[in-house]
mmCIF file of C-alpha atoms in Angstrom:
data_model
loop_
_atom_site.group_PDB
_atom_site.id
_atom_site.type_symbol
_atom_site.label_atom_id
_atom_site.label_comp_id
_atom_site.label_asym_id
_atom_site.label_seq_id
_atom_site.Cartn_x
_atom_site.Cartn_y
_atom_site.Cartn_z
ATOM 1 C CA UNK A 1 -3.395 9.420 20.240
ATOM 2 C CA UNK A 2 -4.293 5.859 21.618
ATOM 3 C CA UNK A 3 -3.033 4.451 18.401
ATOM 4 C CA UNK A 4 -0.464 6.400 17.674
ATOM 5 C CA UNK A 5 0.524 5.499 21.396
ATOM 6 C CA UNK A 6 0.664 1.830 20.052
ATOM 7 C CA UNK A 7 3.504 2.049 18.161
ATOM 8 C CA UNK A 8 6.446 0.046 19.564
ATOM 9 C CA UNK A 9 9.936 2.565 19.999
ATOM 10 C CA UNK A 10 13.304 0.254 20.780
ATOM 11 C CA UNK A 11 15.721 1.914 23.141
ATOM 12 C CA UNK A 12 19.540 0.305 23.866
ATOM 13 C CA UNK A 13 17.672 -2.108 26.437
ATOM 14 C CA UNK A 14 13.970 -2.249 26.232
ATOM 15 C CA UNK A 15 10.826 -1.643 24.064
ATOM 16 C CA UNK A 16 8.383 0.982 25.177
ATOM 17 C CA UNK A 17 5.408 3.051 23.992
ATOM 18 C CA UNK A 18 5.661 6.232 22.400
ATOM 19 C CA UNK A 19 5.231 8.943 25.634
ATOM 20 C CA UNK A 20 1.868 11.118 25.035
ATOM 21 C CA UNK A 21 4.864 13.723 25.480
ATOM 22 C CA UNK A 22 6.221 12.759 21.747
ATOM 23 C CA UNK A 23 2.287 13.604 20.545
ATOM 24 C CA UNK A 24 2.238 16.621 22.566
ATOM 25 C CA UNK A 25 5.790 18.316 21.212
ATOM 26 C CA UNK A 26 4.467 17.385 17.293
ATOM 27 C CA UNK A 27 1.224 18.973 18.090
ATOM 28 C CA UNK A 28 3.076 22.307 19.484
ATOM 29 C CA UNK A 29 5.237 22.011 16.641
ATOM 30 C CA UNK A 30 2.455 21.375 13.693
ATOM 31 C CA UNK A 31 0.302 23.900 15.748
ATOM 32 C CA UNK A 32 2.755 26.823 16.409
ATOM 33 C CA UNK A 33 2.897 30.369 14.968
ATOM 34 C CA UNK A 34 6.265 30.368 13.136
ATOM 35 C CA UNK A 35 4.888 30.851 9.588
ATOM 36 C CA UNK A 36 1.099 32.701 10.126
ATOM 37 C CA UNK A 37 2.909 35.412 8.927
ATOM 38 C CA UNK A 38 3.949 33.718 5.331
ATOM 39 C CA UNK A 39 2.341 35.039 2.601
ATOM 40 C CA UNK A 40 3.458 33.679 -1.220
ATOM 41 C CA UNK A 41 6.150 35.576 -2.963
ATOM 42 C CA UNK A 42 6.353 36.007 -6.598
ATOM 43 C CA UNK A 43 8.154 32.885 -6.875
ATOM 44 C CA UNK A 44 6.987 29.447 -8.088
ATOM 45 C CA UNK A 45 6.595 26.176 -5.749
ATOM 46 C CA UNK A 46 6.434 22.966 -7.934
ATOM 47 C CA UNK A 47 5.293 19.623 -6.463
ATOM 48 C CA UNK A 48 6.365 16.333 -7.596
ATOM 49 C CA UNK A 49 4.146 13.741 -6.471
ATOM 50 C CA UNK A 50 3.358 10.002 -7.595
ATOM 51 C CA UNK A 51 3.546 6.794 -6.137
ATOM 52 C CA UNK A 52 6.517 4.423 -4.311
ATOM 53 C CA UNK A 53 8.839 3.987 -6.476
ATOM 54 C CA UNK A 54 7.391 5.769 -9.714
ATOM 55 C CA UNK A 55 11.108 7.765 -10.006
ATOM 56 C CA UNK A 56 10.431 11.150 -7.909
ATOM 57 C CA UNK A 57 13.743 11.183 -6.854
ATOM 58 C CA UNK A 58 15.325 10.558 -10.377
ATOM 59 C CA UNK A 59 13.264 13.100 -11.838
ATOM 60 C CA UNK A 60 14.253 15.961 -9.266
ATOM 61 C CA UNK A 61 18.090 14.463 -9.833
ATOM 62 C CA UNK A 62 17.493 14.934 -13.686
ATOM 63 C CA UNK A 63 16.201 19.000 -13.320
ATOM 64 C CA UNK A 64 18.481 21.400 -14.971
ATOM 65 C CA UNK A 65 20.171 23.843 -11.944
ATOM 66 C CA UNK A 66 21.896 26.174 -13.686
ATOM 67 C CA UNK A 67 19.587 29.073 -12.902
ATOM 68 C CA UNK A 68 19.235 27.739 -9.294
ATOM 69 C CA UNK A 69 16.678 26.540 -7.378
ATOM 70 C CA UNK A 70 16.072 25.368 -4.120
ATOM 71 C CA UNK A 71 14.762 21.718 -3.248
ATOM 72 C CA UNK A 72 13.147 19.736 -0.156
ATOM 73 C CA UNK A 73 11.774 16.558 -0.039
ATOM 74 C CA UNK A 74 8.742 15.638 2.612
ATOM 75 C CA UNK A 75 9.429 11.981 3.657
ATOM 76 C CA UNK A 76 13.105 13.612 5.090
ATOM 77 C CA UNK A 77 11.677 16.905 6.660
ATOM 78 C CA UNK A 78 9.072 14.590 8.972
ATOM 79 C CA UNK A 79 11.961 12.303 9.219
ATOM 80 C CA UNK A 80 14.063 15.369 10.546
ATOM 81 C CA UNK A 81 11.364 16.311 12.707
ATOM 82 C CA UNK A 82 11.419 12.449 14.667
ATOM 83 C CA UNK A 83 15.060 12.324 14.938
ATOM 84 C CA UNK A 84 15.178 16.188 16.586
ATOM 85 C CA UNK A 85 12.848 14.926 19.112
ATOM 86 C CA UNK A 86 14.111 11.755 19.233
ATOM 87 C CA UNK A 87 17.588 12.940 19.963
ATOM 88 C CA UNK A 88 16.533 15.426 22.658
ATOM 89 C CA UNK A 89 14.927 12.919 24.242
ATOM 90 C CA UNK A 90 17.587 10.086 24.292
ATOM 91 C CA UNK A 91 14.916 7.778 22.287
ATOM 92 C CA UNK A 92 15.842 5.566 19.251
ATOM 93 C CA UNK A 93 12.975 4.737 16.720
ATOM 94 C CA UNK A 94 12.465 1.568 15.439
ATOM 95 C CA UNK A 95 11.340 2.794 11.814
ATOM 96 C CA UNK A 96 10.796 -0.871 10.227
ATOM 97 C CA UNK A 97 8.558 -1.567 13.311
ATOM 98 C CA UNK A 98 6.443 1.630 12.638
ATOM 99 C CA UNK A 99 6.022 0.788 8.963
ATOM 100 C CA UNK A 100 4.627 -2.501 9.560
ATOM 101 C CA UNK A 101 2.101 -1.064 12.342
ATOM 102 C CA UNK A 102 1.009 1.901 10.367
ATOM 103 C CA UNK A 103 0.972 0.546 6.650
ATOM 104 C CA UNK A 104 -0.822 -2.658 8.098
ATOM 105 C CA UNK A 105 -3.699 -0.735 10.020
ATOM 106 C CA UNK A 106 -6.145 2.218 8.430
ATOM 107 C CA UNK A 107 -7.159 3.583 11.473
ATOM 108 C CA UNK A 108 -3.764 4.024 12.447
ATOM 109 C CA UNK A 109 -2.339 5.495 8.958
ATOM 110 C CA UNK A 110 -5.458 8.247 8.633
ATOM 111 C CA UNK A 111 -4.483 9.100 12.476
ATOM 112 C CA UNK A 112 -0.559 9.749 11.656
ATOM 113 C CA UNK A 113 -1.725 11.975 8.385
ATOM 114 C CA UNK A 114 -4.025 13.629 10.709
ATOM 115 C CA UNK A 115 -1.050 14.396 12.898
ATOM 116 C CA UNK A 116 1.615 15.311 10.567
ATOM 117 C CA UNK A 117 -0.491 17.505 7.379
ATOM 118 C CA UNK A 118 -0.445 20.304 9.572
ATOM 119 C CA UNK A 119 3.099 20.295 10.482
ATOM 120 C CA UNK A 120 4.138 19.704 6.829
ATOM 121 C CA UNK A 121 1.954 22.386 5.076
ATOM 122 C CA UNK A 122 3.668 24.832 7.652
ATOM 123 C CA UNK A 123 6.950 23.417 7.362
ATOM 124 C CA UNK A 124 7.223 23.758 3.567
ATOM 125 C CA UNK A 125 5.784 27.427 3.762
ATOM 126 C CA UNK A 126 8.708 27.961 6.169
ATOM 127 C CA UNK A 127 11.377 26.303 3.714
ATOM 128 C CA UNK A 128 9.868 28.525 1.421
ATOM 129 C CA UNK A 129 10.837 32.096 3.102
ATOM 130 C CA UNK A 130 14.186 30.492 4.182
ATOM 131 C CA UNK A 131 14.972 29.876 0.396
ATOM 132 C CA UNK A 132 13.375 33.096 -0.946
ATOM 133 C CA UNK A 133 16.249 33.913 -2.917
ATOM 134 C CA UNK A 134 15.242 31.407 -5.588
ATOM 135 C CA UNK A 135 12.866 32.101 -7.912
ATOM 136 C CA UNK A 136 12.252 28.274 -8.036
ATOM 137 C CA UNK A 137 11.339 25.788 -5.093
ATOM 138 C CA UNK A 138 10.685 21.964 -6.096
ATOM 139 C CA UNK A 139 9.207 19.899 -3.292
ATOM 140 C CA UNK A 140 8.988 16.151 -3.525
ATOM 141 C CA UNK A 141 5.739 15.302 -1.614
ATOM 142 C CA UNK A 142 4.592 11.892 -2.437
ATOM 143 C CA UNK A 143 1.225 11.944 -0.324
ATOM 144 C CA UNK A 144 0.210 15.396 -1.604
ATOM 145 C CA UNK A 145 -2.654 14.411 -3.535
ATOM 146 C CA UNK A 146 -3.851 11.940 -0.512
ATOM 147 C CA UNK A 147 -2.988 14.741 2.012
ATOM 148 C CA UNK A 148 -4.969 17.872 0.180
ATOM 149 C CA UNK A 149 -1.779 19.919 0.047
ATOM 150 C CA UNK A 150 -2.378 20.897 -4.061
ATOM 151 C CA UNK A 151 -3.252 24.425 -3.157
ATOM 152 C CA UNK A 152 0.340 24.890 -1.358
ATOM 153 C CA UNK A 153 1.659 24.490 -5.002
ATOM 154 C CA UNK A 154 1.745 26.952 -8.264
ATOM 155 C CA UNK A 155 2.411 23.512 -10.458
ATOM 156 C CA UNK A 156 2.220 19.857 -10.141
ATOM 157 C CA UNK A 157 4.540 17.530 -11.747
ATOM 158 C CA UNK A 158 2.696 14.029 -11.167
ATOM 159 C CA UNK A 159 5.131 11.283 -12.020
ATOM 160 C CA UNK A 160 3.440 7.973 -13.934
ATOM 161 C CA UNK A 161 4.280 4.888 -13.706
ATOM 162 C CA UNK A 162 2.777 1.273 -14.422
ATOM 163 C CA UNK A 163 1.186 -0.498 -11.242
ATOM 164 C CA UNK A 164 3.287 -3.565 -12.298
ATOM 165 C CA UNK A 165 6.273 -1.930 -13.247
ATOM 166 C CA UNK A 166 6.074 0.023 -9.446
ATOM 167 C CA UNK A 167 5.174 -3.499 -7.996
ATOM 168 C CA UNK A 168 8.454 -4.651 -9.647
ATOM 169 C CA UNK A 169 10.462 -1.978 -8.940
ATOM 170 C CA UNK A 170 9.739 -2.691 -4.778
ATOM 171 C CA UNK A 171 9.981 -5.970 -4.985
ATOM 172 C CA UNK A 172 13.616 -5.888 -6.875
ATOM 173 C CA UNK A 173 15.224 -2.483 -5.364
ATOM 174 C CA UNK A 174 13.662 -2.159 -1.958
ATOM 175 C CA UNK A 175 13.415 -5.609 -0.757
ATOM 176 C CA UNK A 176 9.470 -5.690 -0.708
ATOM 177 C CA UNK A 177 7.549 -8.776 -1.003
ATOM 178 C CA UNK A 178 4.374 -8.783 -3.810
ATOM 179 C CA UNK A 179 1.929 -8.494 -1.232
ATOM 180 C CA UNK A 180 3.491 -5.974 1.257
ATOM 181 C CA UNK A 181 4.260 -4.132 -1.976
ATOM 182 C CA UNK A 182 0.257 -4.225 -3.311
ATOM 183 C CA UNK A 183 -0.412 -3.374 -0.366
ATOM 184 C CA UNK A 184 1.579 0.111 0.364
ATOM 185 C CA UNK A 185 0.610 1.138 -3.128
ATOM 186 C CA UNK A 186 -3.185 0.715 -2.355
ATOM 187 C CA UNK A 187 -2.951 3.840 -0.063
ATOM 188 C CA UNK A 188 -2.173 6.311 -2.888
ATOM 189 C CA UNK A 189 -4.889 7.324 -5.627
ATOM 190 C CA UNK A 190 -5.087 5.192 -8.507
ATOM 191 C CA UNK A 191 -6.040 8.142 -10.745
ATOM 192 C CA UNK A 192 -5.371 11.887 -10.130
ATOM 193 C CA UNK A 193 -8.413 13.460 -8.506
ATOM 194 C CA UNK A 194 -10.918 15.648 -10.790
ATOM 195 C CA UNK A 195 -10.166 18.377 -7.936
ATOM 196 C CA UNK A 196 -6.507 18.974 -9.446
ATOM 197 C CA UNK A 197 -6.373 21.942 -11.411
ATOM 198 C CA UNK A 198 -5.869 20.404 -15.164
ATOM 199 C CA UNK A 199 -3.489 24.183 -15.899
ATOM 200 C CA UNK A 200 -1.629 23.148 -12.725
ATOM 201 C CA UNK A 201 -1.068 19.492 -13.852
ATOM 202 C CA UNK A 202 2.163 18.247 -15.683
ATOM 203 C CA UNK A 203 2.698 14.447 -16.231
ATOM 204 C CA UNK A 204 5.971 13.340 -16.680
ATOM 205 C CA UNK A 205 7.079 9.196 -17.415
ATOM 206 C CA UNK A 206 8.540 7.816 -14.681
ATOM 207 C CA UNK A 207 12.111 6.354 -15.302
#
């Protein structure tokens, strides 16, 4: 909590420190009861996983939906989550300034996936009963291998991509430079962990 407490929140006037308050509601969120009831359907949940900028996105774009299916990507649900908070609290985040202190520090990244695995596990089980009428729910998670959620998911699409082409990619598209870049990559797996079931596994080319 002391280092998530370090992070730097800009409101109309000032800068201030994240209230223990903020850690206390995601707690009761992450920690709450809403889904101990879930149990899995007879329905499929595929992940799509890979690093920044391998083509996740394009890839879920490209699926076919003419049979329907339902869809929900990770980065916006805990996104979601902040700005509910945020927004019930009359607080404004300074996201750019939370990147730079949690991508630059390793105490401070394994204490915000700490603090946020729970709450997304449970989240996407919830998605999951709220879309039950598909037979079919993709979920883009791009820290699922990192974050030990493979068991939430009946098959794994892993996008792959070259480390120079995803270096390029940030660099040209997203405004990184080489060594920020290097540097958010180096928190992902290089290679997918023996632990991933291989009749789980799908690789796909990134585009």
């Amino acid at each position: 909590q002391n280092l998530i407490d370090s992070i730097l929140i800009k409101t109309p006037n000032k800068y201030q420190h994240i209230s223990s308050g903020a850690i206390r509601e995601l707690k009761r969120i992450s920690e709450g009861d809403r889904c101990k009831n879930w149990e899995p359907a007879e329905k499929k949940i595929i992940g799509i996983t890979g690093k920044i900028c391998c083509g996740k996105s394009t890839y879920m774009k490209s699926l076919d939906n003419s049979r329907g299916f339902a869809k929900l990507n990770i980065d916006e649900l805990v996104r979601s989550e902040i700005n509910v908070y945020c927004a019930t609290h009359d607080i404004r985040l300074d996201m750019n300034k939370i990147r730079e202190y949690v991508f630059g520090d390793d105490e401070l990244m394994k204490a915000m996936i700490a603090l946020t695995k729970p709450l997304v596990s449970k989240r996407i089980r919830l998605h999951f009963q709220c879309f039950s009428a598909y037979d079919t729910f993709y979920v883009e998670d791009p820290m699922m291998l990192e974050q030990g959620r493979v068991d939430l998911y009946d098959e794994i699409h892993y996008i792959e991509c070259s480390q120079e082409e995803l270096i390029r990619r940030m660099v040209e598209k997203r405004g990184y430079e080489r060594a920020v870049a290097i540097n958010r990559l180096s928190y992902f797996y290089n290679t997918i962990p023996e632990h991933v079931p291989a009749n789980k596994l799908k690789l796909i080319k990134g585009e």
